[in-house]
Short mmCIF file of C-alpha atoms in Angstrom, two decimals:
data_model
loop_
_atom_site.label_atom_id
_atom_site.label_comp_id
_atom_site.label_asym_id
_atom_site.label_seq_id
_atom_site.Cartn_x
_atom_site.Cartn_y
_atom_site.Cartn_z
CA UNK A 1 152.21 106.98 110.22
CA UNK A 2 149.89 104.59 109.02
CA UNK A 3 149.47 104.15 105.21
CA UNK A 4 146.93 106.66 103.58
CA UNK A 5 144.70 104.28 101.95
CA UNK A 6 144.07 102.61 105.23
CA UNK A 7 141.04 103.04 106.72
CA UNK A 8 140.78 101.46 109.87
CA UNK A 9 137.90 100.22 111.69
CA UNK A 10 136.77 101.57 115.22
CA UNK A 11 134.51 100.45 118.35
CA UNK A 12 130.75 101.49 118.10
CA UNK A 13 127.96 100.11 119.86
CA UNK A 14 127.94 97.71 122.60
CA UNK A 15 126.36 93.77 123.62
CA UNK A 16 124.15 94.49 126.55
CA UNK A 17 122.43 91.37 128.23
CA UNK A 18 120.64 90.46 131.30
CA UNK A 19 120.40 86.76 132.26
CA UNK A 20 117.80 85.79 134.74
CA UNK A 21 117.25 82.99 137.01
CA UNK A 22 120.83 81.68 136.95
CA UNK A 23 120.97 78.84 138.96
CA UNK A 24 123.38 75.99 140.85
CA UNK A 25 123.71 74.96 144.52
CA UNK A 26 127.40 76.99 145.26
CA UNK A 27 125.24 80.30 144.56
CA UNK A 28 121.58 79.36 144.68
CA UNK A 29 119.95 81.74 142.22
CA UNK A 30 121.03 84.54 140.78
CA UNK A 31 120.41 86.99 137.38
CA UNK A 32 123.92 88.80 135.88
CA UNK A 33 123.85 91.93 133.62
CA UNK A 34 126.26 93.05 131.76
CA UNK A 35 127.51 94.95 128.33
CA UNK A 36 130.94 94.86 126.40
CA UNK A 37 131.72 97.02 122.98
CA UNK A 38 131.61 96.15 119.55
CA UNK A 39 134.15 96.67 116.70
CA UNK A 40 132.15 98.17 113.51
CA UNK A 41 133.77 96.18 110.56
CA UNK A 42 133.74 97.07 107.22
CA UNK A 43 132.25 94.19 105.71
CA UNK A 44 128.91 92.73 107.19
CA UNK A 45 125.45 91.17 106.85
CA UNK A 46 122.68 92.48 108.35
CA UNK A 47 119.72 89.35 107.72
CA UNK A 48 119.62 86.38 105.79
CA UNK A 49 115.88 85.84 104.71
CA UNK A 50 114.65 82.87 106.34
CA UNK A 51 113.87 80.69 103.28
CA UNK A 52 117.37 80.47 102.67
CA UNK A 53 118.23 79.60 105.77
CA UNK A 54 115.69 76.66 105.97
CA UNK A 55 116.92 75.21 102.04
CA UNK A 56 120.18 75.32 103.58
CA UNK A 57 119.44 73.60 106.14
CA UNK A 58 117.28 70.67 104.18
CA UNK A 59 120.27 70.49 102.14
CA UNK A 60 122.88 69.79 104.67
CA UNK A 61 120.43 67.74 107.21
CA UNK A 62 120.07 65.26 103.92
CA UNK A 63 123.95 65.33 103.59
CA UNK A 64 124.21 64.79 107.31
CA UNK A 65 122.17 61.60 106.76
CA UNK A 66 123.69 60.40 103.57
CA UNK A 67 127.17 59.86 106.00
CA UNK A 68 125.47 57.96 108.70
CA UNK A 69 124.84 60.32 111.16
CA UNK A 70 121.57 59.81 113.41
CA UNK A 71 120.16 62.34 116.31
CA UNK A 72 120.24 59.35 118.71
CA UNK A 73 123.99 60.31 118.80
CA UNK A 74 123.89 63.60 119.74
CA UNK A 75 122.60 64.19 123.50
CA UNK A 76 122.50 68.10 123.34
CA UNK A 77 121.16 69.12 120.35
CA UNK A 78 119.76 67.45 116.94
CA UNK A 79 121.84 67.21 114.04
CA UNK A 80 119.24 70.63 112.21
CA UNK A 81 120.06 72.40 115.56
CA UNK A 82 123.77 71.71 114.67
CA UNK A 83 123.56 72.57 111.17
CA UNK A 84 121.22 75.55 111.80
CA UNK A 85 123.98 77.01 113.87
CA UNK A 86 127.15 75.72 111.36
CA UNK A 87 124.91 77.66 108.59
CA UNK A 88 124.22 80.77 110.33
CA UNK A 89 127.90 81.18 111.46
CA UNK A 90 129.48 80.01 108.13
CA UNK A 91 127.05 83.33 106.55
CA UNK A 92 127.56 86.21 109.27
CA UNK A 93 131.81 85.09 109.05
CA UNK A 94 131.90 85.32 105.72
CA UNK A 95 129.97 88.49 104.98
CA UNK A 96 131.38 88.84 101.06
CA UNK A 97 130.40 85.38 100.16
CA UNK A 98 127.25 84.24 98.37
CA UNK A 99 125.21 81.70 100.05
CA UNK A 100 125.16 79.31 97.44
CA UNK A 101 128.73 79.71 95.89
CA UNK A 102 131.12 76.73 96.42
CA UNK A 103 133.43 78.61 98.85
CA UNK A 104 130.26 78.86 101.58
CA UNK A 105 129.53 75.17 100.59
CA UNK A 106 133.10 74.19 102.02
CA UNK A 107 133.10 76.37 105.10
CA UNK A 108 129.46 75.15 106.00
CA UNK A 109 130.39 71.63 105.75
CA UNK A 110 133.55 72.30 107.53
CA UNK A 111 132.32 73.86 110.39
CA UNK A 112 129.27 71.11 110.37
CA UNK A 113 132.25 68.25 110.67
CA UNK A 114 133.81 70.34 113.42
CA UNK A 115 130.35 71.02 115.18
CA UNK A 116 129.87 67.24 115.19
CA UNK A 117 133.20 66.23 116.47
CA UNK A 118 133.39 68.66 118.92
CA UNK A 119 129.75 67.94 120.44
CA UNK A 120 130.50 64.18 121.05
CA UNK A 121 133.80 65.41 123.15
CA UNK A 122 131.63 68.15 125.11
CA UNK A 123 129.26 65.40 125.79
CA UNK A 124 131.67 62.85 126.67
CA UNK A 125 133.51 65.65 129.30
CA UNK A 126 130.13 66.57 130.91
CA UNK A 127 128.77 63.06 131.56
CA UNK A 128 132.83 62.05 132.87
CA UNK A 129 132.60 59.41 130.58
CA UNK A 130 136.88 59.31 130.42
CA UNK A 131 139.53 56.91 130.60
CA UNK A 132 142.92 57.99 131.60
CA UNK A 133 144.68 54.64 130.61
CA UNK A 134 147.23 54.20 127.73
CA UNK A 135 144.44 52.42 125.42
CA UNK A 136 142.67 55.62 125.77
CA UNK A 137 145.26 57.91 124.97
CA UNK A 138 146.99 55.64 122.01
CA UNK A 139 143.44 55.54 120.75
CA UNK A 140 142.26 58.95 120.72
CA UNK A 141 145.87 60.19 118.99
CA UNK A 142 145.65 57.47 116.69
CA UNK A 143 141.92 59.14 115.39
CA UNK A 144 143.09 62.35 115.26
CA UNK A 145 145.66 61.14 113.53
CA UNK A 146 143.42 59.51 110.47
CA UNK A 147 141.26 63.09 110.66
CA UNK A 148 144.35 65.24 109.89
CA UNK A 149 145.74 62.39 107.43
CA UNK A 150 142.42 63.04 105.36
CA UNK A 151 142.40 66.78 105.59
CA UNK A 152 146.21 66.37 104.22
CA UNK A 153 144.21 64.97 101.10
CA UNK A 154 145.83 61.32 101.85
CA UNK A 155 143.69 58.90 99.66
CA UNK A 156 146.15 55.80 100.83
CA UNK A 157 144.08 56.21 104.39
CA UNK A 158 141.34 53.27 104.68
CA UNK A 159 139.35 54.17 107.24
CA UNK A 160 136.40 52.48 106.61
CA UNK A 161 138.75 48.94 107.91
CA UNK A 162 139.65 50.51 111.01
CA UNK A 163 137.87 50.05 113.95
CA UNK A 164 137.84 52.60 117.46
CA UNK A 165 134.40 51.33 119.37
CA UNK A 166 134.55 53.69 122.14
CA UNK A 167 135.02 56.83 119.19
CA UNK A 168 131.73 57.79 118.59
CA UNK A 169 130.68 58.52 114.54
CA UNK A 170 134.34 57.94 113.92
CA UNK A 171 133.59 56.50 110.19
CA UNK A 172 130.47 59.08 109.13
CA UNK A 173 133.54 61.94 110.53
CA UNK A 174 135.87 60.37 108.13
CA UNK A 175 133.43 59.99 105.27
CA UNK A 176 132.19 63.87 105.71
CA UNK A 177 136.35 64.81 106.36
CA UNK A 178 136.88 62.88 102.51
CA UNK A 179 133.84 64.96 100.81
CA UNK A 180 134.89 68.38 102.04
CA UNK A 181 138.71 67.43 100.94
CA UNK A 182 137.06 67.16 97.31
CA UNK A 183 135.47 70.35 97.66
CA UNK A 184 138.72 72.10 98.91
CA UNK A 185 140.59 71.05 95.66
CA UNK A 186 137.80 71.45 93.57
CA UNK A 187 138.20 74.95 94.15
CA UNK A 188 141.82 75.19 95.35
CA UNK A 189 143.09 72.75 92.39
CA UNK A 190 146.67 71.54 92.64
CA UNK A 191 147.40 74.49 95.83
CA UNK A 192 145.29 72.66 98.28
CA UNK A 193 147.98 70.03 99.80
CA UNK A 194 150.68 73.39 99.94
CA UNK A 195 147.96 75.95 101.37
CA UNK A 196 146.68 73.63 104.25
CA UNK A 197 149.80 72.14 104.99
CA UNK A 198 151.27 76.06 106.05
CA UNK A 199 148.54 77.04 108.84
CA UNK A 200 145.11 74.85 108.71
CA UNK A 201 146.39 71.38 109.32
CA UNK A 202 148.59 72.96 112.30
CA UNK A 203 145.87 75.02 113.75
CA UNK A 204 143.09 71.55 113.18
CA UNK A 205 146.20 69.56 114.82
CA UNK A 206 146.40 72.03 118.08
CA UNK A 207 142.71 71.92 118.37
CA UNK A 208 142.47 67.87 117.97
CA UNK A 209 145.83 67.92 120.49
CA UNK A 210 143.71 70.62 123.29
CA UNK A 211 140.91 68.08 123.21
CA UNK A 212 143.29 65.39 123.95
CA UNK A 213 144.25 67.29 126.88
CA UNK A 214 141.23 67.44 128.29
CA UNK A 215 140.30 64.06 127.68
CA UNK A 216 143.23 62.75 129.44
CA UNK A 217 143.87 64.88 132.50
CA UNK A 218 140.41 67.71 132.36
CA UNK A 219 141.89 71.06 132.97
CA UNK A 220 140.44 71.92 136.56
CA UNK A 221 140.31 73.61 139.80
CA UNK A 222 144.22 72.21 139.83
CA UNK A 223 145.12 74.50 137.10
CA UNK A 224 145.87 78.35 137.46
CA UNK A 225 143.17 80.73 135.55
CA UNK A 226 145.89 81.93 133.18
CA UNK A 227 146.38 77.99 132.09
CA UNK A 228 143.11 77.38 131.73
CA UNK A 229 142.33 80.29 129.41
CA UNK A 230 145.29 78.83 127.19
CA UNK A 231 143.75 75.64 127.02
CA UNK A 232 140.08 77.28 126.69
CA UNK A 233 141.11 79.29 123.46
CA UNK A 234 142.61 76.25 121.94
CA UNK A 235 139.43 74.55 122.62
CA UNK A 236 137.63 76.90 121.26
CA UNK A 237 138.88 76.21 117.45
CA UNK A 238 138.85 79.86 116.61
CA UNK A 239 142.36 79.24 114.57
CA UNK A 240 141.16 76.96 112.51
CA UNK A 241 137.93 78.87 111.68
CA UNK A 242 140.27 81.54 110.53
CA UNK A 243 142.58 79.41 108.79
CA UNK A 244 139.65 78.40 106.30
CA UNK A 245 137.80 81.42 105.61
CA UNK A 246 140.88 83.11 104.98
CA UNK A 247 141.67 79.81 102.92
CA UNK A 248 138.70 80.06 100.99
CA UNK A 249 138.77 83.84 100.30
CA UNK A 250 142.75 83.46 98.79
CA UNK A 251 143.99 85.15 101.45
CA UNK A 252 147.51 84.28 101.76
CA UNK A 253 149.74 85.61 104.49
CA UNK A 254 153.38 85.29 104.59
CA UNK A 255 155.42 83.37 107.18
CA UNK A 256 157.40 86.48 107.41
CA UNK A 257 154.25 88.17 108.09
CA UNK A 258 152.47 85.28 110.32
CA UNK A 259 155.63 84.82 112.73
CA UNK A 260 155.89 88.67 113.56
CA UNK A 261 154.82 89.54 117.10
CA UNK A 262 152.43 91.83 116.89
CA UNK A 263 150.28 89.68 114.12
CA UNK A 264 150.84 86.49 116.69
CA UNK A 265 148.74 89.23 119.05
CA UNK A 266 146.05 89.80 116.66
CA UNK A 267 145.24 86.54 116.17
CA UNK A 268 145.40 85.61 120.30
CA UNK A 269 143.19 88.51 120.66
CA UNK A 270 140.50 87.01 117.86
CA UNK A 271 140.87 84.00 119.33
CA UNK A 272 140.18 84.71 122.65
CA UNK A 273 137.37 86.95 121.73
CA UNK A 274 135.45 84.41 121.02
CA UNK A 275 135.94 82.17 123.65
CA UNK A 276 134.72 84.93 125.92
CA UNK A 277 132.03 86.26 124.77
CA UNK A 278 130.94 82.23 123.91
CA UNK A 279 131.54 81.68 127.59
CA UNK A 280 129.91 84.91 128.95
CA UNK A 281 126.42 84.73 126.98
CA UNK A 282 126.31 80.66 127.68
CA UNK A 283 125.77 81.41 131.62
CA UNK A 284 122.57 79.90 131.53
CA UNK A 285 123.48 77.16 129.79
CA UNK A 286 126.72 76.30 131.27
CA UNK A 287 125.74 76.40 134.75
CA UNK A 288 122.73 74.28 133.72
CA UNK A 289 124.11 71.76 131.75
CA UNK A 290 124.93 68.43 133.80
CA UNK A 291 125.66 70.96 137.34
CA UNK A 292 128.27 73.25 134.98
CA UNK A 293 129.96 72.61 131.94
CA UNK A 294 133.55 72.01 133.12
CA UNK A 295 134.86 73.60 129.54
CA UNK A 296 133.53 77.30 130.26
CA UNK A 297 135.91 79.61 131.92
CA UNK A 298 133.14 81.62 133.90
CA UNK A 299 132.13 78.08 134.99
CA UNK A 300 135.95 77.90 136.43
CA UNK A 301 136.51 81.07 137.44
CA UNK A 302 133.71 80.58 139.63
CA UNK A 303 133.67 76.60 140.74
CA UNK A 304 137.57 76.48 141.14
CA UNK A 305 138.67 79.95 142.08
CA UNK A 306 135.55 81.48 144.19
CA UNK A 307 135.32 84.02 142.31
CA UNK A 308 131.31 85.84 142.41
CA UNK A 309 129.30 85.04 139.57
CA UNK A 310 128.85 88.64 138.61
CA UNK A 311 132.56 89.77 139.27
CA UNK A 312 133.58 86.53 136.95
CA UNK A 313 131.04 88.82 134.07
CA UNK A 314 132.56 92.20 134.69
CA UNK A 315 136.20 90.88 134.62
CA UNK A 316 135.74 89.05 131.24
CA UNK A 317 133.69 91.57 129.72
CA UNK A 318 136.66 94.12 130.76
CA UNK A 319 138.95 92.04 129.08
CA UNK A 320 136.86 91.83 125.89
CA UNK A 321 136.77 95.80 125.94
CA UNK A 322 140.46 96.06 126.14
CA UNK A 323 141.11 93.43 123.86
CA UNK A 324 139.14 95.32 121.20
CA UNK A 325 140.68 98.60 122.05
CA UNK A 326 144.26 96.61 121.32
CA UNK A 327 143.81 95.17 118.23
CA UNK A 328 142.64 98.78 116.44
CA UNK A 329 146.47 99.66 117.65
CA UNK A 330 148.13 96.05 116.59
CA UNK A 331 146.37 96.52 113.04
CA UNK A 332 147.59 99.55 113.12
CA UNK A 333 151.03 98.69 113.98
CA UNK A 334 151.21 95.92 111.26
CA UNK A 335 149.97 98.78 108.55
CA UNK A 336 152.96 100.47 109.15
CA UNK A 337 155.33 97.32 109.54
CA UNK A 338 154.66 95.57 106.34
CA UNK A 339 152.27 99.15 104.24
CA UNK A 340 149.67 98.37 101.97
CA UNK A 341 149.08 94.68 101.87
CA UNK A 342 145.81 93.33 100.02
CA UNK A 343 146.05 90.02 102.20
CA UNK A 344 146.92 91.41 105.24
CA UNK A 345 143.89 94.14 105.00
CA UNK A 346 141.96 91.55 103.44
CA UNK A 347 142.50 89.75 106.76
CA UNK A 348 141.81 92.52 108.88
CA UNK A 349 138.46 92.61 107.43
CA UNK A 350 137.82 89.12 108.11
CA UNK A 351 138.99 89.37 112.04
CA UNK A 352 136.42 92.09 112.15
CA UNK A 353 133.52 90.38 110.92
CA UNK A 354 134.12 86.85 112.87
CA UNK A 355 134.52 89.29 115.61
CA UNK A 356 131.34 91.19 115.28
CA UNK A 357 129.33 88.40 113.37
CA UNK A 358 129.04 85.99 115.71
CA UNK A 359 126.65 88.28 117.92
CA UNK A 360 123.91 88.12 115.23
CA UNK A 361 124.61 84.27 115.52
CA UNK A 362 123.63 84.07 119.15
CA UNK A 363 121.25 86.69 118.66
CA UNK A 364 119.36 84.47 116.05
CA UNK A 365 120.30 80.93 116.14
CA UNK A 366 117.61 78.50 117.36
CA UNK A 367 120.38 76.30 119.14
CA UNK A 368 121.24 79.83 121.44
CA UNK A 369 117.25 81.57 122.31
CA UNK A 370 115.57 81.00 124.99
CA UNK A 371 113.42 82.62 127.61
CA UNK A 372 116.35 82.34 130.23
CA UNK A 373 117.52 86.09 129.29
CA UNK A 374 118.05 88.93 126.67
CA UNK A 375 121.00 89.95 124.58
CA UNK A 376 120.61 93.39 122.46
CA UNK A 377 123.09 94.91 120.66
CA UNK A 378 123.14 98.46 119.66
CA UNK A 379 125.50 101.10 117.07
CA UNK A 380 125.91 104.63 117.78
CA UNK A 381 124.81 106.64 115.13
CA UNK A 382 126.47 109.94 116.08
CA UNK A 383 130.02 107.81 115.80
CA UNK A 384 129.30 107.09 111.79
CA UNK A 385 130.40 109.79 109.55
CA UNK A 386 128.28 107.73 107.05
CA UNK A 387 125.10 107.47 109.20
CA UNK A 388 122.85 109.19 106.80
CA UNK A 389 123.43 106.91 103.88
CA UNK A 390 123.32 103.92 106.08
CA UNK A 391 120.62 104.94 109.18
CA UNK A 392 118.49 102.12 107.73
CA UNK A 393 121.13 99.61 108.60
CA UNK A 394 121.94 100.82 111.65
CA UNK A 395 118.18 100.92 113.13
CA UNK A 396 117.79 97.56 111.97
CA UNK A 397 120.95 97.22 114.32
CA UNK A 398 119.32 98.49 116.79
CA UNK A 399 115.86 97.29 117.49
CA UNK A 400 114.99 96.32 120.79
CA UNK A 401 114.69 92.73 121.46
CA UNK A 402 110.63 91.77 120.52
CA UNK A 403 110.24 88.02 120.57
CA UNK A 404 106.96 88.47 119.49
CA UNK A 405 107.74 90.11 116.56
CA UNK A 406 107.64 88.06 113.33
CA UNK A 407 110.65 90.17 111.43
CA UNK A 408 112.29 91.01 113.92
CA UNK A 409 116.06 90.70 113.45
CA UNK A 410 117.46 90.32 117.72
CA UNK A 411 114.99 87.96 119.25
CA UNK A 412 115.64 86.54 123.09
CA UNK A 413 118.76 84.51 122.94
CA UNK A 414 118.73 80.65 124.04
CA UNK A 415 121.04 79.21 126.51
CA UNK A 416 119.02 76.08 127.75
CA UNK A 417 119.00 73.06 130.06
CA UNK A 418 119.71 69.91 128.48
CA UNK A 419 116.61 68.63 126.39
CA UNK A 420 114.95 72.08 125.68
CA UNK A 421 116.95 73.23 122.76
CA UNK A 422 114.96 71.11 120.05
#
């Protein structure tokens, strides 16, 4: 039996979209529909008024430029498209967290740096701009190397004297890497070498190592879809999301705890969620992008393995759905392995929220709309034993999509060609 102060959370609602006007030569044109369930977590935010938004964004545009970083070296989207989309994620994952404390400060620039890097590898993959030779691969683990060096909080490092032409903002990476190490111990103090040296350097190092996969051999058509998704979810940097909110909300797990089975699940399952449901509502954009982004699994699934573009939806989707179903049971299951742990409901709480929260990022996000399709997501009122202290929440939740409404909270979602997203 689960403990009695547990209260765990349950599926309500559902992601419904329709994508339009889908288009590449192996199918010609085509519009896919779908829907997959939501978790209801504990702990969310509903809006963010739009003023802060935009002084957030001044803020960290002005930082962005302070480093050396220029929107001549970003081919998809400009560096406030970037940081729009770090700021809007960093504030629907971390629910609990003011805006303006220090903690969001870290995560925002965090996920800014990681935004950044992982852009100019995207870009890089899509335009085939690789080189398989040992230069090449010396290189690019030599770089990852200095990035994880600085993260360690190494100030012998001198990276400003070393010298990788073909590694694109290399130095303004390091220089941004250096500031949000002086945040981390700012608020960390003397625990910040022992706390990321347990999970976030080795979830940042398997996420710098997946890229260097791809880089040096892509993962293709070659590759079996049950590979691919391995490599896809590494890719996808989900870990090391985790790894610092839970760092910056002092949640500490054990490594009795973090090597059990059935929390090794959980965090696959978070992982992977995202990854889907990143690939499934970036259809549009995926198959647009440079013929088809070669990183999306529905992009595989239906390039290198034939499957139908709308059987490729309904398969992941069902997979999303009975991921979600599973972890309700695994949290369950760790409840009653290890009882009432603050940390370990403390994480549940998180999983929940990066789960559900990134929807209101694609929902919102200016680097996501477009007039390529429709995403609306929707709560069930008759499921919430609460519903008549909260029904103003929930029909915020669940407004139909009006783009032409100026409040508004789901407007049309954007998945564009390249060049229409700024």
């Amino acid at each position: 039996m689960t403990p009695r102060n547990y209260q765990p959370t349950r599926l309500n609602g559902f992601v419904n979209f329709t994508f339009p006007n889908v288009t590449h030569p192996i199918f010609g044109t085509a519009t896919v529909t779908g829907q997959f369930k939501r978790i209801k977590p504990h702990i969310f935010r509903l809006e963010v008024e739009p003023c802060v938004i935009e002084e957030l964004s001044n803020k960290y545009c002005k930082l962005a430029d302070q480093f050396g970083f220029r929107n001549h070296q970003f081919k998809r989207y400009s560096i406030k498209t970037i940081i729009l989309t770090s700021i809007q994620t960093s504030l629907y994952w971390m629910p609990g967290v003011e805006p303006t404390s220090n903690e969001m400060d870290f995560i925002i620039r965090f996920f800014t740096w990681l935004w950044f890097l992982d852009d100019v590898m995207e870009e890089d993959w899509a335009s085939r701009e690789v080189n398989f030779d040992k230069y090449k691969s010396s290189e690019l683990k030599a770089v990852h190397n200095v990035y994880l060096s600085i993260f360690r909080g190494n100030n012998e490092i001198h990276y400003d004297k070393i010298m990788f032409p073909k590694q694109r903002n290399f130095l303004p990476l390091c220089a941004l890497a250096e500031d949000i190490v002086k945040i981390g111990k700012h608020i960390l103090g003397e625990c910040y070498d022992n706390i990321v040296e347990k999970s976030f350097i080795i979830s940042l190092k398997n996420y710098l190592d997946s890229n260097q996969w791809f880089t040096l051999n892509p993962v293709d058509g070659r590759y079996n879809l049950a590979t691919f998704q391995f490599w896809r979810v590494s890719n996808a940097a989900t870990s090391v999301a985790l790894d610092v909110i839970a760092m910056m909300q002092n949640i500490r797990i054990s490594t009795e705890m973090r090597s059990h089975p059935a929390f090794v699940r959980m965090i696959s399952i978070a992982e992977s969620n995202v990854q889907l449901v990143n690939d499934v509502l970036g259809v549009a954009t995926d198959f647009g992008y440079g013929g088809a982004d070669v990183y999306s699994e529905l992009v595989f699934r239906v390039l290198c393995k034939n499957e139908s573009l709308q059987g490729a939806i309904d398969a992941m989707c069902c997979k999303i759905n009975e991921d979600l179903e599973d972890l309700i049971l695994i949290k369950e299951t760790l409840t009653m392995v290890f009882g009432e742990d603050e940390n370990l409901e403390n994480l549940f709480d998180v999983i929940d929220s990066f789960i559900d929260g990134q929807h209101l990022v694609y929902v919102e996000n200016i680097r996501y709309k477009c007039k390529r399709g429709f995403v609306r997501l929707t709560r069930d009122e008759a499921q919430d034993a609460d519903a008549a202290s909260r029904r103003e929440n929930v029909a915020i939740d669940q407004r139909e999509i009006n783009p032409e409404h100026p409040t508004c909270l789901l407007a049309r979602v954007r998945y564009v060609f390249k060049g229409q997203c700024d």
